[in-house]
Amino acid sequence: MAMTFEGLLADRSRWRTDDCSIGKAMDVIGTRSAILLIREAYYGTTRFDDFVERVGITDAVAAARLKQLVAAGILEKRPYQEPGKRTRYEYVLTRMGEDLLPAVLALMQWGDTYLQPEGGPLTVVERVTGSPVTIRPRGRSGDDLGLDDLAIVSNDDWVAARQAQAAQ
Amino acid sequence: MAMTFEGLLADRSRWRTDDCSIGKAMDVIGTRSAILLIREAYYGTTRFDDFVERVGITDAVAAARLKQLVAAGILEKRPYQEPGKRTRYEYVLTRMGEDLLPAVLALMQWGDTYLQPEGGPLTVVERVTGSPVTIRPRGRSGDDLGLDDLAIVSNDDWVAARQAQAAQ
DNA sequence: CATCTGGCTATGGGACCACCAAGTCAGAGG
DNA sequence: CCTCTGACTTGGTGGTCCCATAGCCAGATG
């Protein structure tokens, strides 16, 4: 019921992950409002008022969080103008923001399963077929993988191993 | 660059997701310490001291967060006894906790890509083949899906559609 | 010009998070 | 018994998150 460690990592007492990517990710999107704003962006929302209205947070929080997400590179501020109105800005996802989709969807899937009595209000499906979407770790073979199927390698080891392989 | 909505959901101004699973999930695991403790559990850690030591948080925070994770059903407290020592408790993942793996891994993958100058210290690989693990939304066909390939249906609609299909 | 509106910014307050430091408490070893 | 240790618990401070209310400001409308 756990991952295994390879190479130098095997002795668990000799290393610690201070610069863990999960921790860094949580520093950027670790608040409720940040994730909900990103969810709204996936739903196609781009304008300030719509974010405030649909996420259900105050404008002050929305302004602060949107600014922070732009600074982090997850959203981009882009000018637009409706006829007869002044120039305003809308917030659109960058590539970096789009690439958070797996994490957000995985969280939603888990919440649907374990935190909702009736399986959650919304379901994500494949647009063309209408069949439900799943999100799981997967190896090269395409099989779903569980905890016991996974191993951790230090990045240095891994890069070195690939280079050795390529050199053959 | 966004999901599409089907059925009654198409008119975006007529509904709001107050009981969103993502929000509920964030209420349970929305802190840095909670996610890092779960990560450690995936790495095989079960004991209090090891959690404190390896996550790099204070014992006070670890105690509070572990208690909360047990209450949420993500970890389970289980007695153990080493010879010559008194009974102690260890913390092991429940099924609910294991099922968070996709979310945590997706977050790690994203962090490795965008928040680490050199691609992150650790890499998750398939144990038997050593090939890297990916995690993406996937349809029934097995293809990776992007934002534009996804659609949202209301759960009621979806259940009704399935029933109608089954009745044919 | 004066007004109105959409999109912020500022201020204050309550809750929570994390840190550090100190205290408690059960039982094994002496 | 006394001490020591592992596993917490308690207390205090600083920072962040969110809410609520109020203010500001650019420009289209009157």
mmCIF file of C-alpha atoms in Angstrom, chain A residues 18-131:
data_model
loop_
_atom_site.group_PDB
_atom_site.id
_atom_site.type_symbol
_atom_site.label_atom_id
_atom_site.label_comp_id
_atom_site.label_asym_id
_atom_site.label_seq_id
_atom_site.Cartn_x
_atom_site.Cartn_y
_atom_site.Cartn_z
ATOM 1 C CA ASP A 18 12.004 20.278 0.946
ATOM 2 C CA ASP A 19 11.516 21.525 -2.577
ATOM 3 C CA CYS A 20 8.576 19.247 -3.273
ATOM 4 C CA SER A 21 6.453 20.252 -6.263
ATOM 5 C CA ILE A 22 3.258 19.558 -4.378
ATOM 6 C CA GLY A 23 4.140 22.106 -1.740
ATOM 7 C CA LYS A 24 5.021 24.695 -4.348
ATOM 8 C CA ALA A 25 1.795 24.029 -6.195
ATOM 9 C CA MET A 26 -0.165 24.500 -2.989
ATOM 10 C CA ASP A 27 1.492 27.852 -2.425
ATOM 11 C CA VAL A 28 0.085 29.039 -5.732
ATOM 12 C CA ILE A 29 -3.361 27.478 -5.851
ATOM 13 C CA GLY A 30 -3.863 26.315 -2.281
ATOM 14 C CA THR A 31 -6.892 28.464 -1.532
ATOM 15 C CA ARG A 32 -10.502 27.641 -2.101
ATOM 16 C CA SER A 33 -11.130 30.782 -4.112
ATOM 17 C CA ALA A 34 -8.175 30.177 -6.449
ATOM 18 C CA ILE A 35 -9.309 26.697 -7.416
ATOM 19 C CA LEU A 36 -12.909 27.757 -7.818
ATOM 20 C CA LEU A 37 -11.876 30.635 -10.072
ATOM 21 C CA ILE A 38 -9.885 28.224 -12.213
ATOM 22 C CA ARG A 39 -12.859 25.890 -12.352
ATOM 23 C CA GLU A 40 -14.979 28.810 -13.573
ATOM 24 C CA ALA A 41 -12.392 29.615 -16.224
ATOM 25 C CA TYR A 42 -12.688 26.018 -17.479
ATOM 26 C CA TYR A 43 -16.418 26.599 -17.686
ATOM 27 C CA GLY A 44 -15.690 29.499 -20.012
ATOM 28 C CA THR A 45 -16.050 32.481 -17.684
ATOM 29 C CA THR A 46 -13.739 35.396 -18.471
ATOM 30 C CA ARG A 47 -15.178 38.547 -16.877
ATOM 31 C CA PHE A 48 -14.814 39.956 -13.427
ATOM 32 C CA ASP A 49 -18.496 40.168 -12.557
ATOM 33 C CA ASP A 50 -19.201 36.709 -13.831
ATOM 34 C CA PHE A 51 -16.420 35.277 -11.704
ATOM 35 C CA VAL A 52 -17.755 37.060 -8.630
ATOM 36 C CA GLU A 53 -21.310 35.990 -9.326
ATOM 37 C CA ARG A 54 -20.690 32.382 -10.294
ATOM 38 C CA VAL A 55 -18.026 31.471 -7.791
ATOM 39 C CA GLY A 56 -19.956 33.149 -4.996
ATOM 40 C CA ILE A 57 -17.131 35.170 -3.450
ATOM 41 C CA THR A 58 -16.860 38.883 -2.749
ATOM 42 C CA ASP A 59 -15.424 41.250 -5.317
ATOM 43 C CA ALA A 60 -12.531 42.070 -3.014
ATOM 44 C CA VAL A 61 -11.434 38.448 -2.815
ATOM 45 C CA ALA A 62 -11.986 37.941 -6.531
ATOM 46 C CA ALA A 63 -9.817 40.961 -7.364
ATOM 47 C CA ALA A 64 -7.017 39.808 -5.072
ATOM 48 C CA ARG A 65 -7.083 36.216 -6.255
ATOM 49 C CA LEU A 66 -7.341 37.064 -9.962
ATOM 50 C CA LYS A 67 -4.371 39.372 -9.641
ATOM 51 C CA GLN A 68 -2.435 36.605 -7.944
ATOM 52 C CA LEU A 69 -3.372 34.051 -10.610
ATOM 53 C CA VAL A 70 -2.261 36.467 -13.334
ATOM 54 C CA ALA A 71 1.030 37.030 -11.514
ATOM 55 C CA ALA A 72 1.509 33.266 -11.257
ATOM 56 C CA GLY A 73 0.974 32.898 -15.006
ATOM 57 C CA ILE A 74 -2.200 30.838 -14.781
ATOM 58 C CA LEU A 75 -4.487 33.521 -16.179
ATOM 59 C CA GLU A 76 -3.777 36.292 -18.652
ATOM 60 C CA LYS A 77 -5.343 39.744 -18.607
ATOM 61 C CA ARG A 78 -6.578 40.765 -22.020
ATOM 62 C CA PRO A 79 -8.302 43.994 -23.062
ATOM 63 C CA TYR A 80 -11.701 43.914 -24.723
ATOM 64 C CA GLN A 81 -14.277 46.520 -25.620
ATOM 65 C CA GLU A 82 -17.993 46.265 -26.108
ATOM 66 C CA PRO A 83 -19.519 48.861 -28.481
ATOM 67 C CA GLY A 84 -20.400 52.027 -26.573
ATOM 68 C CA LYS A 85 -18.484 50.884 -23.518
ATOM 69 C CA ARG A 86 -14.981 51.620 -22.324
ATOM 70 C CA THR A 87 -12.099 49.214 -22.530
ATOM 71 C CA ARG A 88 -12.171 46.462 -19.937
ATOM 72 C CA TYR A 89 -10.064 43.418 -19.215
ATOM 73 C CA GLU A 90 -10.975 39.786 -19.322
ATOM 74 C CA TYR A 91 -9.133 36.857 -17.797
ATOM 75 C CA VAL A 92 -8.273 33.915 -19.982
ATOM 76 C CA LEU A 93 -6.403 30.721 -19.215
ATOM 77 C CA THR A 94 -2.800 30.365 -20.294
ATOM 78 C CA ARG A 95 -1.334 27.034 -21.276
ATOM 79 C CA MET A 96 -0.118 26.724 -17.696
ATOM 80 C CA GLY A 97 -3.651 27.235 -16.469
ATOM 81 C CA GLU A 98 -5.119 24.724 -18.894
ATOM 82 C CA ASP A 99 -2.586 22.166 -17.779
ATOM 83 C CA LEU A 100 -4.034 22.255 -14.288
ATOM 84 C CA LEU A 101 -7.109 20.547 -15.664
ATOM 85 C CA PRO A 102 -6.078 17.037 -14.591
ATOM 86 C CA ALA A 103 -5.598 18.143 -10.985
ATOM 87 C CA VAL A 104 -8.887 20.007 -10.795
ATOM 88 C CA LEU A 105 -10.793 17.208 -12.467
ATOM 89 C CA ALA A 106 -9.218 14.602 -10.208
ATOM 90 C CA LEU A 107 -10.255 16.613 -7.177
ATOM 91 C CA MET A 108 -13.783 16.924 -8.521
ATOM 92 C CA GLN A 109 -13.974 13.215 -9.222
ATOM 93 C CA TRP A 110 -12.818 12.389 -5.725
ATOM 94 C CA GLY A 111 -15.239 14.849 -4.177
ATOM 95 C CA ASP A 112 -18.095 13.405 -6.201
ATOM 96 C CA THR A 113 -17.283 9.934 -4.963
ATOM 97 C CA TYR A 114 -16.615 10.588 -1.292
ATOM 98 C CA LEU A 115 -18.074 13.929 -0.284
ATOM 99 C CA GLN A 116 -21.410 14.006 -2.070
ATOM 100 C CA PRO A 117 -24.264 11.831 -0.849
ATOM 101 C CA GLU A 118 -25.682 11.584 -4.369
ATOM 102 C CA GLY A 119 -22.555 11.591 -6.508
ATOM 103 C CA GLY A 120 -22.258 15.311 -7.221
ATOM 104 C CA PRO A 121 -24.395 17.767 -9.162
ATOM 105 C CA LEU A 122 -22.411 17.748 -12.410
ATOM 106 C CA THR A 123 -20.726 15.094 -14.501
ATOM 107 C CA VAL A 124 -17.915 15.590 -16.980
ATOM 108 C CA VAL A 125 -18.323 13.585 -20.162
ATOM 109 C CA GLU A 126 -16.560 13.230 -23.469
ATOM 110 C CA ARG A 127 -18.224 15.743 -25.790
ATOM 111 C CA VAL A 128 -18.479 13.576 -28.871
ATOM 112 C CA THR A 129 -19.550 10.309 -27.274
ATOM 113 C CA GLY A 130 -21.189 11.456 -24.061
ATOM 114 C CA SER A 131 -19.344 8.773 -22.118
#
